Coordinates of C-alpha atoms and ligand atoms in Angstrom, one line a residue:
M307 CA 274.8 -30.3 43.6
K308 CA 271.1 -30.2 42.9
K309 CA 268.9 -27.7 44.8
L310 CA 266.3 -29.0 47.2
Y311 CA 263.5 -26.8 48.7
I312 CA 261.2 -28.2 51.4
E313 CA 258.1 -26.6 52.9
T314 CA 257.0 -28.1 56.2
Y315 CA 253.5 -28.2 57.6
G316 CA 251.9 -29.8 60.7
C317 CA 253.6 -30.6 64.0
Q318 CA 257.1 -30.2 65.3
M319 CA 257.8 -33.8 64.5
N320 CA 257.4 -32.9 60.9
V321 CA 259.9 -30.1 61.3
N322 CA 262.3 -32.6 62.7
D323 CA 261.6 -35.0 59.9
T324 CA 262.3 -32.4 57.3
E325 CA 265.7 -32.0 59.0
V326 CA 266.2 -35.7 58.7
V327 CA 265.3 -35.5 55.0
F328 CA 267.8 -32.7 54.4
S329 CA 270.5 -34.8 56.1
I330 CA 269.7 -37.9 54.1
L331 CA 269.7 -36.0 50.8
A332 CA 272.8 -33.9 51.6
R333 CA 274.8 -37.1 51.3
H334 CA 273.3 -37.7 47.9
G335 CA 274.2 -34.4 46.3
Y336 CA 271.2 -32.3 47.2
E337 CA 271.8 -28.9 48.7
R338 CA 269.2 -27.0 50.6
T339 CA 267.7 -23.8 49.1
E340 CA 265.2 -21.4 50.6
E341 CA 264.5 -20.0 47.1
I342 CA 261.7 -22.0 45.6
A343 CA 262.4 -20.6 42.1
E344 CA 265.9 -22.0 42.0
A345 CA 265.0 -25.5 43.2
D346 CA 265.4 -28.6 41.2
V347 CA 263.3 -30.5 43.6
I348 CA 260.4 -29.0 45.5
M349 CA 258.9 -31.0 48.4
A350 CA 256.1 -30.4 50.9
N351 CA 256.2 -32.3 54.2
T352 CA 252.5 -32.5 54.9
C353 CA 249.9 -32.8 57.6
S354 CA 246.6 -34.6 57.6
I355 CA 245.3 -33.8 61.1
R356 CA 242.4 -31.7 59.9
D357 CA 240.8 -31.3 56.5
N358 CA 241.9 -27.7 56.2
A359 CA 245.5 -28.8 56.6
E360 CA 245.2 -31.0 53.5
Q361 CA 243.3 -28.4 51.5
R362 CA 246.2 -26.0 52.0
I363 CA 248.6 -28.6 50.5
W364 CA 246.4 -29.0 47.4
G365 CA 246.8 -25.3 46.7
R366 CA 250.6 -25.6 47.2
I367 CA 250.8 -28.5 44.8
D368 CA 249.2 -26.4 42.1
Y369 CA 251.6 -23.6 42.9
F370 CA 254.7 -25.8 42.8
N371 CA 253.6 -26.9 39.3
T372 CA 253.8 -23.4 38.0
F373 CA 257.6 -23.7 38.2
R374 CA 257.5 -26.5 35.6
K375 CA 257.2 -24.0 32.8
A376 CA 260.7 -22.7 33.5
K377 CA 262.0 -26.0 34.6
P378 CA 260.5 -29.1 32.8
A379 CA 262.7 -31.5 34.7
L380 CA 261.4 -30.2 38.1
V381 CA 260.6 -32.9 40.6
V382 CA 257.7 -32.3 43.0
G383 CA 257.5 -34.5 46.0
I384 CA 254.9 -35.0 48.7
L385 CA 256.2 -36.3 52.0
G386 CA 254.7 -36.9 55.4
C387 CA 251.2 -37.7 56.7
M388 CA 249.2 -36.7 53.6
A389 CA 251.5 -38.8 51.4
E390 CA 250.8 -41.7 53.7
R391 CA 247.1 -41.2 53.8
L392 CA 246.4 -40.5 50.1
K393 CA 249.2 -42.7 48.5
D394 CA 248.6 -43.2 44.8
A395 CA 245.8 -40.7 44.6
L396 CA 248.6 -38.0 44.8
L397 CA 250.4 -39.5 41.8
D398 CA 247.1 -39.9 39.9
T399 CA 246.8 -36.1 39.8
G400 CA 249.8 -36.0 37.4
K401 CA 251.1 -33.1 39.4
V402 CA 253.4 -35.0 41.8
N403 CA 256.5 -37.1 40.9
I404 CA 257.3 -38.6 44.3
V405 CA 255.2 -39.7 47.2
A406 CA 257.1 -40.8 50.4
G407 CA 255.5 -41.6 53.8
P408 CA 257.1 -40.8 57.1
D409 CA 259.0 -44.1 57.4
A410 CA 260.3 -44.1 53.8
Y411 CA 262.8 -41.2 53.9
R412 CA 265.8 -43.4 53.6
S413 CA 264.6 -44.5 50.2
L414 CA 264.4 -40.9 48.9
P415 CA 267.8 -40.9 47.2
M416 CA 266.7 -44.1 45.3
L417 CA 263.3 -42.6 44.5
L418 CA 264.9 -39.4 43.2
D419 CA 267.3 -41.3 41.0
A420 CA 264.4 -43.4 39.5
V421 CA 262.2 -40.3 39.0
C422 CA 264.9 -38.7 37.0
E423 CA 264.4 -41.5 34.5
G424 CA 260.9 -40.3 34.0
H425 CA 258.7 -42.6 36.2
P426 CA 256.8 -41.3 39.2
Q427 CA 257.8 -43.1 42.5
I428 CA 256.0 -44.0 45.6
N429 CA 257.0 -45.5 48.9
V430 CA 254.5 -45.4 51.7
E431 CA 255.6 -48.5 53.6
L432 CA 255.2 -48.1 57.3
S433 CA 257.8 -49.6 59.6
R434 CA 257.8 -51.1 63.1
E435 CA 261.4 -50.2 63.7
E436 CA 262.4 -47.0 61.8
T437 CA 263.4 -44.2 64.1
Y438 CA 266.1 -42.5 62.0
G439 CA 268.2 -42.9 65.2
D440 CA 271.5 -42.8 63.5
I441 CA 270.8 -39.7 61.4
S442 CA 272.0 -36.3 62.6
P443 CA 269.3 -33.9 61.3
V444 CA 270.4 -30.8 59.5
R445 CA 268.9 -28.0 61.7
I446 CA 266.7 -25.7 59.7
D447 CA 265.7 -23.3 62.5
K448 CA 267.8 -20.2 62.1
N449 CA 268.5 -19.0 65.6
G450 CA 270.9 -21.8 66.5
V451 CA 269.4 -21.8 70.0
S452 CA 266.7 -24.4 70.1
A453 CA 266.7 -27.9 68.6
F454 CA 264.1 -30.6 68.3
I455 CA 264.9 -34.2 68.9
S456 CA 262.4 -36.9 68.1
I457 CA 262.5 -39.7 70.7
M458 CA 259.8 -41.9 69.3
R459 CA 257.5 -42.2 66.2
G460 CA 254.0 -43.3 65.6
C461 CA 251.2 -43.7 68.1
N462 CA 249.3 -46.7 69.6
N463 CA 246.5 -44.7 71.2
V464 CA 243.9 -44.7 68.5
C465 CA 241.9 -41.8 69.8
S466 CA 238.7 -42.1 67.7
Y467 CA 239.0 -38.8 65.9
C468 CA 242.7 -39.0 65.0
V469 CA 244.4 -39.8 61.8
V470 CA 248.0 -40.0 63.2
P471 CA 248.0 -43.7 64.0
F472 CA 247.1 -44.3 60.3
T473 CA 249.7 -41.9 58.9
R474 CA 252.5 -42.6 61.3
G475 CA 252.0 -46.2 62.1
A476 CA 252.8 -48.1 65.3
E477 CA 254.5 -46.5 68.2
R478 CA 258.3 -47.2 68.6
S479 CA 260.9 -45.6 70.9
R480 CA 264.3 -44.6 69.7
D481 CA 267.4 -46.0 71.3
Y482 CA 268.3 -43.6 74.2
H483 CA 272.0 -43.9 73.3
T484 CA 271.3 -42.1 70.0
I485 CA 269.1 -39.5 71.7
V486 CA 271.8 -38.6 74.2
R487 CA 274.4 -38.5 71.5
E488 CA 272.3 -36.2 69.4
A489 CA 271.7 -34.0 72.4
C490 CA 275.4 -33.8 73.1
E491 CA 276.1 -32.9 69.5
C492 CA 273.5 -30.1 69.8
V493 CA 275.2 -28.8 72.9
E494 CA 278.6 -28.9 71.2
A495 CA 277.1 -26.9 68.3
G496 CA 276.0 -24.2 70.7
Y497 CA 272.3 -25.1 71.1
K498 CA 270.9 -24.1 74.5
E499 CA 267.4 -25.7 74.4
I500 CA 266.3 -29.1 73.4
T501 CA 262.7 -30.2 72.9
L502 CA 262.1 -33.9 73.1
L503 CA 259.3 -34.9 70.7
G504 CA 256.8 -37.6 70.5
Q505 CA 253.0 -38.0 70.1
N506 CA 252.9 -39.4 73.6
V507 CA 256.3 -38.9 75.2
D508 CA 255.1 -40.5 78.4
S509 CA 255.0 -43.9 76.9
Y510 CA 258.6 -43.8 75.8
H511 CA 260.5 -46.9 76.8
F512 CA 263.6 -48.4 75.4
E513 CA 265.1 -51.4 77.3
D514 CA 264.9 -50.3 81.0
V515 CA 264.7 -46.6 80.3
D516 CA 261.3 -44.9 80.6
F517 CA 260.5 -41.2 79.9
A518 CA 261.4 -40.0 83.4
K519 CA 264.8 -41.6 83.2
L520 CA 265.4 -40.3 79.7
L521 CA 264.6 -36.8 80.8
E522 CA 267.1 -37.1 83.6
M523 CA 269.8 -38.4 81.2
V524 CA 269.3 -35.4 78.9
A525 CA 269.1 -32.9 81.7
R526 CA 272.4 -34.3 83.1
I527 CA 274.3 -33.4 79.9
S528 CA 274.7 -29.8 80.8
S529 CA 273.3 -27.5 83.4
T530 CA 273.0 -24.7 80.9
L531 CA 271.0 -26.8 78.5
R532 CA 267.2 -26.3 78.9
V533 CA 265.1 -29.4 78.3
R534 CA 261.5 -29.3 77.1
F535 CA 259.2 -32.0 75.8
S536 CA 255.9 -32.5 73.9
T537 CA 253.4 -34.0 74.0
S538 CA 252.2 -35.6 77.2
H539 CA 249.1 -37.7 77.3
P540 CA 247.1 -37.2 80.5
K541 CA 246.5 -40.9 80.9
D542 CA 250.2 -41.6 80.9
I543 CA 252.0 -38.7 82.6
S544 CA 253.6 -40.3 85.7
D545 CA 254.5 -39.0 89.1
A546 CA 258.1 -40.0 88.2
V547 CA 258.1 -37.6 85.2
I548 CA 256.6 -34.8 87.4
E549 CA 259.1 -35.5 90.1
T550 CA 262.0 -35.5 87.7
M551 CA 260.9 -32.1 86.3
A552 CA 260.7 -30.7 89.8
A553 CA 264.1 -32.0 90.7
W554 CA 266.1 -30.8 87.7
P555 CA 266.4 -27.0 87.5
N556 CA 267.2 -27.1 83.8
I557 CA 264.0 -29.1 82.8
C558 CA 261.5 -26.3 81.9
H559 CA 258.4 -26.2 84.0
H560 CA 255.9 -26.4 81.1
I561 CA 253.6 -29.3 80.3
H562 CA 251.5 -29.4 77.2
L563 CA 248.6 -31.6 78.4
P564 CA 245.9 -31.9 75.7
V565 CA 242.5 -32.2 77.4
Q566 CA 240.4 -32.4 74.2
S567 CA 237.1 -32.2 76.1
G568 CA 236.0 -31.6 79.7
N569 CA 233.1 -34.0 79.5
D570 CA 233.3 -37.7 80.4
R571 CA 230.9 -39.0 77.8
I572 CA 232.8 -37.2 75.1
L573 CA 236.2 -38.2 76.4
E574 CA 235.0 -41.8 76.4
K575 CA 233.7 -41.4 72.8
M576 CA 237.0 -39.9 71.8
R577 CA 238.7 -42.9 73.4
R578 CA 241.0 -40.8 75.4
R579 CA 241.0 -43.2 78.3
Y580 CA 240.9 -40.7 81.1
S581 CA 238.1 -38.9 82.9
R582 CA 237.7 -35.3 83.8
E583 CA 238.5 -36.2 87.4
W584 CA 241.7 -38.1 86.4
Y585 CA 242.8 -35.1 84.4
L586 CA 242.2 -32.6 87.2
E587 CA 244.1 -34.9 89.6
R588 CA 247.1 -34.9 87.2
V589 CA 247.0 -31.1 87.1
A590 CA 246.8 -31.0 90.9
K591 CA 249.8 -33.2 91.2
I592 CA 251.8 -31.0 88.7
R593 CA 250.8 -27.8 90.7
E594 CA 251.6 -29.5 94.0
L595 CA 255.2 -30.2 92.9
M596 CA 255.7 -27.2 90.6
P597 CA 253.4 -24.3 91.5
D598 CA 255.1 -22.3 88.7
C599 CA 254.5 -24.9 86.0
G600 CA 253.0 -23.6 82.8
I601 CA 250.2 -25.8 81.6
T602 CA 248.8 -25.6 78.1
T603 CA 246.4 -27.7 76.2
D604 CA 244.6 -28.7 73.0
A605 CA 240.8 -29.0 72.7
I606 CA 238.3 -30.1 70.1
V607 CA 234.8 -28.6 70.0
G608 CA 231.8 -30.0 68.1
F609 CA 232.9 -33.6 68.3
C610 CA 230.1 -36.1 67.2
S611 CA 227.0 -35.6 69.2
E612 CA 228.5 -33.1 71.6
T613 CA 225.6 -31.3 73.4
E614 CA 225.6 -27.7 74.5
E615 CA 225.9 -28.8 78.1
E616 CA 228.8 -31.1 77.3
F617 CA 230.6 -28.3 75.5
R618 CA 230.0 -26.2 78.7
D619 CA 232.1 -28.8 80.5
T620 CA 235.0 -28.0 78.3
L621 CA 234.6 -24.3 79.1
S622 CA 234.4 -25.2 82.8
I623 CA 237.6 -27.3 82.8
F624 CA 239.4 -24.5 81.0
E625 CA 238.3 -22.2 83.8
E626 CA 239.1 -24.7 86.5
V627 CA 242.7 -25.3 85.2
G628 CA 243.3 -21.8 84.1
Y629 CA 245.5 -22.7 81.1
D630 CA 248.3 -20.4 80.2
A631 CA 247.6 -21.0 76.5
A632 CA 245.7 -23.4 74.3
F633 CA 245.2 -24.6 70.7
M634 CA 241.5 -25.1 70.0
F635 CA 239.9 -26.7 67.0
N636 CA 236.6 -27.5 65.3
Y637 CA 236.2 -31.2 65.0
S638 CA 237.2 -32.3 61.5
E639 CA 236.2 -35.8 60.4
R640 CA 239.1 -37.8 59.1
P641 CA 238.4 -40.7 56.8
G642 CA 239.2 -44.2 58.2
T643 CA 239.2 -43.2 61.8
L644 CA 236.9 -44.9 64.3
A645 CA 234.8 -41.8 64.7
S646 CA 234.3 -41.5 61.0
R647 CA 233.1 -45.1 60.8
Q648 CA 230.9 -45.1 63.9
Y649 CA 229.6 -41.7 64.6
P650 CA 228.0 -39.1 62.3
D651 CA 229.7 -35.7 62.2
D652 CA 226.4 -34.2 63.2
I653 CA 227.3 -30.8 64.8
P654 CA 226.6 -28.1 62.2
L655 CA 229.6 -26.0 61.2
D656 CA 228.0 -22.8 62.5
V657 CA 227.5 -24.4 65.9
K658 CA 231.1 -25.7 66.0
T659 CA 232.4 -22.3 65.1
R660 CA 230.2 -20.5 67.7
R661 CA 231.5 -22.9 70.3
L662 CA 235.1 -22.5 69.2
N663 CA 234.8 -18.7 69.3
E664 CA 233.4 -18.9 72.8
L665 CA 236.3 -21.1 73.9
I666 CA 238.9 -18.9 72.3
E667 CA 237.4 -15.9 74.0
L668 CA 237.5 -17.6 77.4
Q669 CA 241.2 -18.7 76.7
N670 CA 242.1 -15.2 75.8
R671 CA 240.9 -14.0 79.2
L672 CA 242.7 -16.9 81.0
S673 CA 245.9 -16.2 79.2
L674 CA 245.7 -12.5 80.2
E675 CA 244.9 -13.4 83.8
S676 CA 247.8 -15.9 83.9
N677 CA 250.2 -13.3 82.5
R678 CA 248.9 -10.6 84.9
K679 CA 249.9 -12.8 87.8
D680 CA 253.5 -12.6 86.7
V681 CA 253.7 -8.8 86.5
G682 CA 256.4 -7.7 88.9
K683 CA 258.2 -11.0 89.0
V684 CA 261.7 -11.7 87.7
F685 CA 262.3 -14.6 85.3
E686 CA 265.3 -16.1 83.7
V687 CA 264.7 -16.3 79.9
L688 CA 266.7 -17.7 77.1
V689 CA 267.2 -15.1 74.3
E690 CA 265.8 -16.3 71.0
G691 CA 266.7 -13.1 69.0
P692 CA 265.2 -9.7 68.1
S693 CA 261.5 -9.4 68.8
K694 CA 259.3 -9.5 65.7
K695 CA 257.7 -6.1 66.2
D696 CA 260.7 -4.0 67.3
P697 CA 264.3 -5.0 66.3
S698 CA 265.7 -2.9 69.2
E699 CA 264.0 -5.4 71.5
L700 CA 264.9 -9.0 72.3
C701 CA 262.5 -11.8 72.8
G702 CA 262.8 -15.1 74.7
R703 CA 260.7 -17.5 76.8
T704 CA 260.4 -18.2 80.4
G705 CA 260.7 -21.8 81.6
S706 CA 256.9 -21.9 81.7
N707 CA 257.0 -21.0 78.0
K708 CA 255.7 -17.4 78.1
M709 CA 257.0 -15.1 75.5
C710 CA 258.9 -12.0 76.9
V711 CA 260.1 -8.9 75.1
W712 CA 262.4 -6.2 76.5
A713 CA 264.7 -3.4 75.3
D714 CA 268.2 -4.7 75.2
T715 CA 271.3 -4.1 73.1
A716 CA 273.7 -6.0 75.3
H717 CA 272.7 -9.5 74.8
K718 CA 272.3 -11.9 71.9
A719 CA 270.5 -15.2 70.9
G720 CA 271.5 -18.0 73.2
D721 CA 272.2 -15.8 76.3
Y722 CA 270.4 -16.3 79.6
V723 CA 269.0 -13.0 80.8
K724 CA 267.0 -12.0 83.9
V725 CA 264.0 -9.8 83.1
R726 CA 261.3 -8.2 85.3
V727 CA 257.7 -8.2 83.9
K728 CA 256.4 -4.6 83.8
D729 CA 253.2 -5.2 81.9
C730 CA 251.5 -7.8 79.7
T731 CA 249.1 -8.5 76.9
Q732 CA 247.4 -11.8 76.6
A733 CA 250.2 -13.1 74.3
T734 CA 253.3 -11.4 75.6
M735 CA 255.0 -10.3 78.8
L736 CA 256.5 -6.8 78.4
C737 CA 259.7 -6.7 80.5
E738 CA 262.8 -4.8 81.4
L739 CA 266.3 -6.1 82.2
A740 CA 266.3 -7.0 85.9
Ligands
SAH1977 N1 249.4 -36.7 70.4 C1 248.8 -35.5 70.8 C2 248.0 -34.8 69.7 C3 248.6 -34.6 68.3 S1 247.5 -33.9 67.2 C4 247.8 -35.8 71.9 O1 247.4 -37.0 72.0 O2 247.5 -35.0 72.6 C5 247.4 -32.2 67.8 C6 246.0 -31.8 68.2 O3 245.1 -31.8 67.0 C7 245.2 -32.8 69.1 O4 245.6 -32.6 70.4 C8 243.8 -32.4 68.8 O5 243.3 -31.4 69.7 C9 243.8 -31.9 67.4 N2 243.1 -32.9 66.5 C10 243.5 -34.1 66.2 N3 242.6 -34.7 65.4 C11 241.7 -33.8 65.1 C12 240.5 -33.8 64.4 N4 240.1 -34.9 63.7 N5 239.7 -32.7 64.3 C13 240.1 -31.6 65.0 N6 241.2 -31.5 65.8 C14 242.0 -32.6 65.8
SF4_1978 FE1 246.3 -38.9 67.9 FE2 245.5 -39.7 70.3 FE3 247.8 -40.6 69.3 FE4 247.5 -38.0 70.1 S1 247.5 -39.9 71.4 S2 248.4 -38.7 68.2 S3 245.4 -37.6 69.6 S4 245.8 -41.0 68.5
F3S1979 FE1 250.0 -33.5 61.2 FE2 251.1 -35.8 60.9 FE3 252.0 -34.2 62.8 S1 249.0 -35.5 60.7 S2 250.1 -33.1 63.3 S3 252.1 -33.8 60.6 S4 251.9 -36.4 62.9

């Protein structure tokens, strides 16, 4: 057996893709290692979403190459979105032996065989069909509690700032039979939580099954299986999805609903295809059917031509929704996107960063306020394992996706436990067994 080491960057879909790659290569004599120094093949599954994500990978490529001294036959491979975006430019560095895009992983055994004969290999073909539906991923997350299942690939939305449609290709949904089968396998293997993944899960459709129906099919598998999903697009999240969530007690009440901006002119320019009013109506619908639903978001500050006043609209929509948590970013121009071709990246970095800090500060307050509202309440949480800070404590999440920690020696990862919130920080609910 040869030893394969993979580092994974970017979104949860990349984590799941790495699991697919381990599965494909396990059948071809490659065994997973977590020790980079003993690897015969070192790969990075990469992300291109922002420039700094790519800069990080360049540093890692140099680092991987330091292992060639001890191992001249070492193979360095770049997978994922950066492979797809940069293609031959990665091989031209002379530091990379294999470049494989997100739809090319079935060819990895062939590429590896060919590379062993001394020639660098590249496959960045995108596909309209590939979903790796028949492949059971080798789970890399250690706790054995929570598993990712990709239900679709690619994206057809073409938001003007976003590189994903270029790196992942056209949207395609995976056959629901294979999704349900994989979820059943996870349950049999002891997993308690499944997260269904897609760039826009609400546009899932395979034959006559839409996302609401798929959610129900997965929820039906076992009442002790928690079902989560990500990411919802505000323009597509349907009443049927919200109703299905409200109807099934094992579908977690958490929706990640990236707003990106609170200003209509910017939303239009981003090509998000919803308005502030539409977004707030979706939030109202969610809250109407599930008052306890966690709502989290992503936002970009300093998008092309964003004025101070328009940025204030992002602050005000954060305040109005009262998000439980958020990921917030400076706009990063990505080559090839509509925005990069049509609009100058004209907000100075210091202005972007000042806006970002202001938004982060606001969100910190909102997260704390949201957690404070839960003090005194009892939640059922799924134990993920020992807490990071104190091994005598366990940690686990509420359905709404809030992290809880509590002193406990009686339970273990995978148990459901009732806890009462005693106190909180902005990031964590400090609890006791209820
Ligand atoms: N499919 C998801 C987003 C996936 S990318 C959706 O449509 O919501 C994750 C997040 O990265 C996005 O929500 C966005 O906030 C951020 N992002 C994407 N492109 C970006 C860019 N060019 N600059 C800064 N942030 C970006
Ligand atoms: Fe990118 Fe928009 Fe697709 Fe999300 S929906 S992946 S932001 S193009
Ligand atoms: Fe990054 Fe590709 Fe995911 S660009 S966010 S790894 S789809």
